[in-house]
mmCIF file of N, CA and C in Angstrom:
data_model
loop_
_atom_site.group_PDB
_atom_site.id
_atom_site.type_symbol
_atom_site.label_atom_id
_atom_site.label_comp_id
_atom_site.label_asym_id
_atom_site.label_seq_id
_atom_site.Cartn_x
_atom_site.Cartn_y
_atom_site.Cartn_z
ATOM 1 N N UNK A 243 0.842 -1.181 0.000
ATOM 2 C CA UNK A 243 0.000 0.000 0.000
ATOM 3 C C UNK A 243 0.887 1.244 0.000
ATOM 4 N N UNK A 244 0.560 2.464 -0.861
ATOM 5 C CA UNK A 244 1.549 3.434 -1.128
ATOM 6 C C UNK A 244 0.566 4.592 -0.547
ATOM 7 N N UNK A 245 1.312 5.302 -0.411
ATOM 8 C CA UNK A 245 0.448 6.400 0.300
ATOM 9 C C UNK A 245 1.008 7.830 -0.649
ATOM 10 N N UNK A 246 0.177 8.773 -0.936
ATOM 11 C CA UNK A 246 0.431 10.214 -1.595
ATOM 12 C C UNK A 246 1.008 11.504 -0.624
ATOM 13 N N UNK A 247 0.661 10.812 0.787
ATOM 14 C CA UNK A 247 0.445 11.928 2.082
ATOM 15 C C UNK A 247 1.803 12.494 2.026
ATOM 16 N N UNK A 248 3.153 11.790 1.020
ATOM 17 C CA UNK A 248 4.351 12.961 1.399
ATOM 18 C C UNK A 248 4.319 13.759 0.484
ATOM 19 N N UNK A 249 3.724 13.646 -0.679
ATOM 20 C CA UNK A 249 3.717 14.459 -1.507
ATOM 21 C C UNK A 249 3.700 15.937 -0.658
ATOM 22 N N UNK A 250 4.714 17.348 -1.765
ATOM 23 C CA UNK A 250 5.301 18.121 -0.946
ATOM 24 C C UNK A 250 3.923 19.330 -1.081
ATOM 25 N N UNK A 251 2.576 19.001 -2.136
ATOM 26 C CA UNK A 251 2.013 20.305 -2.157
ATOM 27 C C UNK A 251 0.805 19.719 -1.375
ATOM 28 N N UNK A 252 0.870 18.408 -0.213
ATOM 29 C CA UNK A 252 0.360 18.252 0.483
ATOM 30 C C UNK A 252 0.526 18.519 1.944
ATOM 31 N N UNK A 253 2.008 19.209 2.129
ATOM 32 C CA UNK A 253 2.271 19.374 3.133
ATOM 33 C C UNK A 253 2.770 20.824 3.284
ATOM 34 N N UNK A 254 1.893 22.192 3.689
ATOM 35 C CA UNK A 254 2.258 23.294 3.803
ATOM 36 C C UNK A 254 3.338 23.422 4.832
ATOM 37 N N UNK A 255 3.612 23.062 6.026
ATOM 38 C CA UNK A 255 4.744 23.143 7.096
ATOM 39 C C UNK A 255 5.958 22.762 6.287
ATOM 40 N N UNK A 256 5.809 21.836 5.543
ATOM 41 C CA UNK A 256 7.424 21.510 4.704
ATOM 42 C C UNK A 256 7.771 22.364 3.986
ATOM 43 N N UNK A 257 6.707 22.813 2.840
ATOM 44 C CA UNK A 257 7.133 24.235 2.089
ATOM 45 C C UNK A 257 7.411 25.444 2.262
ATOM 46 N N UNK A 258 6.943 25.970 3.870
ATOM 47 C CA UNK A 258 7.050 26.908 4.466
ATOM 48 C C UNK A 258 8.539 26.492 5.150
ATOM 49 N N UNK A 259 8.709 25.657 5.433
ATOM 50 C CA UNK A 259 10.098 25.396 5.861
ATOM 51 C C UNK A 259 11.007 25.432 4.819
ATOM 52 N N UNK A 260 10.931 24.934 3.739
ATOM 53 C CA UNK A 260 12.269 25.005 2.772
ATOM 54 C C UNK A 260 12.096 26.525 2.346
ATOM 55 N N UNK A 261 11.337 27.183 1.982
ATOM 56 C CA UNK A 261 11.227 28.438 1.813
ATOM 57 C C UNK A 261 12.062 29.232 2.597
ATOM 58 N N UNK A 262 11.925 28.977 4.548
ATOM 59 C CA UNK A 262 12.932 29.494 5.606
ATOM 60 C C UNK A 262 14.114 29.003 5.333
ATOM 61 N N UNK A 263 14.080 27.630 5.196
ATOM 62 C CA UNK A 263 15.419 27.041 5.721
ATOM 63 C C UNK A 263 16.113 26.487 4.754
ATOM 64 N N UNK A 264 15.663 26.277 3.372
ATOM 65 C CA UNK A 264 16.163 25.738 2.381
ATOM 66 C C UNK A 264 15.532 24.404 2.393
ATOM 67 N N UNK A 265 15.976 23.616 1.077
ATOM 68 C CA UNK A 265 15.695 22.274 0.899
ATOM 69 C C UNK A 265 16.728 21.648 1.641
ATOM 70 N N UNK A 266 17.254 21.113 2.928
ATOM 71 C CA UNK A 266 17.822 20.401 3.302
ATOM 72 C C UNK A 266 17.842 18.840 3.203
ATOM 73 N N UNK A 267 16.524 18.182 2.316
ATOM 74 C CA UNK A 267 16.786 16.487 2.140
ATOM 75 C C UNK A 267 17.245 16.809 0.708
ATOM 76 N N UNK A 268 17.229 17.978 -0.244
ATOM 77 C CA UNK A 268 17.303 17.811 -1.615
ATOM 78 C C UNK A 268 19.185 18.219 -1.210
ATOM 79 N N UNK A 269 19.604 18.816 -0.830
ATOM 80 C CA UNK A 269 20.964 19.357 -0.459
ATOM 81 C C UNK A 269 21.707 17.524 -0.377
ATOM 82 N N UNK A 270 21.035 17.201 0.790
ATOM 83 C CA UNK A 270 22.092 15.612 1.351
ATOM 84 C C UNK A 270 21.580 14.762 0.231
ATOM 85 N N UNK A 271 20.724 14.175 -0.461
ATOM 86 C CA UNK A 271 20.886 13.881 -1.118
ATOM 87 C C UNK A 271 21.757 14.302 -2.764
ATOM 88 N N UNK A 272 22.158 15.616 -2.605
ATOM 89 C CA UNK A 272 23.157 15.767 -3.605
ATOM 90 C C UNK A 272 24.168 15.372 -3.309
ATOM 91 N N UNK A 273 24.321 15.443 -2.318
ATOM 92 C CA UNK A 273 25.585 15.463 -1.188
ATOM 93 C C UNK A 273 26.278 13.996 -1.446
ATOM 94 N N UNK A 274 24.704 13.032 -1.095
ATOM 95 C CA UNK A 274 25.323 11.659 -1.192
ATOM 96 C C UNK A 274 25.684 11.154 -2.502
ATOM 97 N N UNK A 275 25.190 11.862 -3.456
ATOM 98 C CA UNK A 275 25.249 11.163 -4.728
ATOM 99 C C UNK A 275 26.597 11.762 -5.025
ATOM 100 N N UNK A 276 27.123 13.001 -4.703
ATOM 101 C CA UNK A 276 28.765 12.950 -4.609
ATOM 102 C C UNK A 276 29.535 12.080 -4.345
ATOM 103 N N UNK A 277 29.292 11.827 -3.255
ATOM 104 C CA UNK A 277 29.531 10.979 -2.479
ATOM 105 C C UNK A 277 30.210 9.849 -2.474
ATOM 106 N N UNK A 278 29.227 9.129 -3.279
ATOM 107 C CA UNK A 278 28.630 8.198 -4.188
ATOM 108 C C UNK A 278 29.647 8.132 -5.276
ATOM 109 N N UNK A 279 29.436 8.793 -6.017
ATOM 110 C CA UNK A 279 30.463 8.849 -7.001
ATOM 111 C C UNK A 279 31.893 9.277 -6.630
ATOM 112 N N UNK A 280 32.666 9.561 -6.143
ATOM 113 C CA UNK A 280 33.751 10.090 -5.189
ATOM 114 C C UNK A 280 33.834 8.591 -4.983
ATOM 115 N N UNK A 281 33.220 7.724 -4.386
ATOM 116 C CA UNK A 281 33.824 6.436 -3.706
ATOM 117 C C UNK A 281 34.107 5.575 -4.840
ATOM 118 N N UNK A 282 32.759 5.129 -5.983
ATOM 119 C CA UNK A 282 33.436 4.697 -6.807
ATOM 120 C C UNK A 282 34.528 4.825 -7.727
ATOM 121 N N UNK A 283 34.684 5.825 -7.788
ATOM 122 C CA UNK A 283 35.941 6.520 -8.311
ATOM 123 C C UNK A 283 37.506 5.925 -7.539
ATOM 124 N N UNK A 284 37.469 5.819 -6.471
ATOM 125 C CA UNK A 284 37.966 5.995 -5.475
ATOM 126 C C UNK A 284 38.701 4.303 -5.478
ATOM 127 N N UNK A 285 37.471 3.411 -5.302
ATOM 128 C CA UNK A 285 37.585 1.897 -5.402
ATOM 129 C C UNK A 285 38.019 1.528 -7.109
ATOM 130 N N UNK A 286 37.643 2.404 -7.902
ATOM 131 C CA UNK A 286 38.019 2.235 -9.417
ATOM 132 C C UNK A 286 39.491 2.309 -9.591
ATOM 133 N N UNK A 287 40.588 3.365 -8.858
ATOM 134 C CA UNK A 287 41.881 3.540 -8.409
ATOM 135 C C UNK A 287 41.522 5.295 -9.320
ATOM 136 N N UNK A 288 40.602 5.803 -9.643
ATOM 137 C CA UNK A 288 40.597 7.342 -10.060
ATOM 138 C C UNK A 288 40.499 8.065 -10.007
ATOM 139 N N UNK A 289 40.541 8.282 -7.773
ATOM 140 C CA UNK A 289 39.787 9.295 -7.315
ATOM 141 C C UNK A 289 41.491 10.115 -7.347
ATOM 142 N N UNK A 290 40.308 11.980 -7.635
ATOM 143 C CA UNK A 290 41.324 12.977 -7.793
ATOM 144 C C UNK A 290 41.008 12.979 -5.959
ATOM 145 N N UNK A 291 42.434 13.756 -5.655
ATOM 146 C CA UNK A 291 43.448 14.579 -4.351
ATOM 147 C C UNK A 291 41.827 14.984 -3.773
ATOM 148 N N UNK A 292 41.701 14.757 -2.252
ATOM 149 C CA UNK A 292 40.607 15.149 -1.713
ATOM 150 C C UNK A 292 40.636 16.768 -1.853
ATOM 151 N N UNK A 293 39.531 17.400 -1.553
ATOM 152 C CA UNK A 293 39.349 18.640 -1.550
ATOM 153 C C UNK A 293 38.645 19.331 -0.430
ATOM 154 N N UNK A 294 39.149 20.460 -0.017
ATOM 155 C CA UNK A 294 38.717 20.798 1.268
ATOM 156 C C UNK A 294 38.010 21.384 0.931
ATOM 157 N N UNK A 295 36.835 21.535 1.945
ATOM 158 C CA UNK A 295 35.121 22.014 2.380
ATOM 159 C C UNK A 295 35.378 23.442 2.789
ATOM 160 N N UNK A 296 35.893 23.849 3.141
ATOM 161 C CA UNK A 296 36.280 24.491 3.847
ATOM 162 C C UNK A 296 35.675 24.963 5.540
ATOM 163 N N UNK A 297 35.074 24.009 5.534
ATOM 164 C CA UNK A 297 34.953 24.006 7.111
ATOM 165 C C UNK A 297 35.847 23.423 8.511
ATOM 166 N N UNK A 298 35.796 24.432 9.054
ATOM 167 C CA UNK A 298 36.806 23.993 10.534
ATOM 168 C C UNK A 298 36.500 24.025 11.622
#
């Protein structure tokens, strides 16, 4: 059984939130699909020199 209830123009508190706060599940999921690709790369032997975030 599938349900529609996450759909996002069913849920005003979520849209009013990404509006404040940004899309934060659409962000980590970019994030992971970097990620993602970065590792296979990585296990392939082709990952380039890590790169800093610049966070500290």
């Amino acid at each position: 059984m599938t349900s529609d209830s996450t759909r996002t123009e069913e849920l005003p508190i979520y849209e009013s939130l990404i509006r404040e706060r940004g899309d934060v599940v659409e962000e980590a999921r970019v994030l992971a699909e970097e990620t993602q690709h970065q590792m296979s790369q990585a296990l392939n032997g082709v990952a380039a020199p890590p790169q800093e975030t610049g966070a500290r």
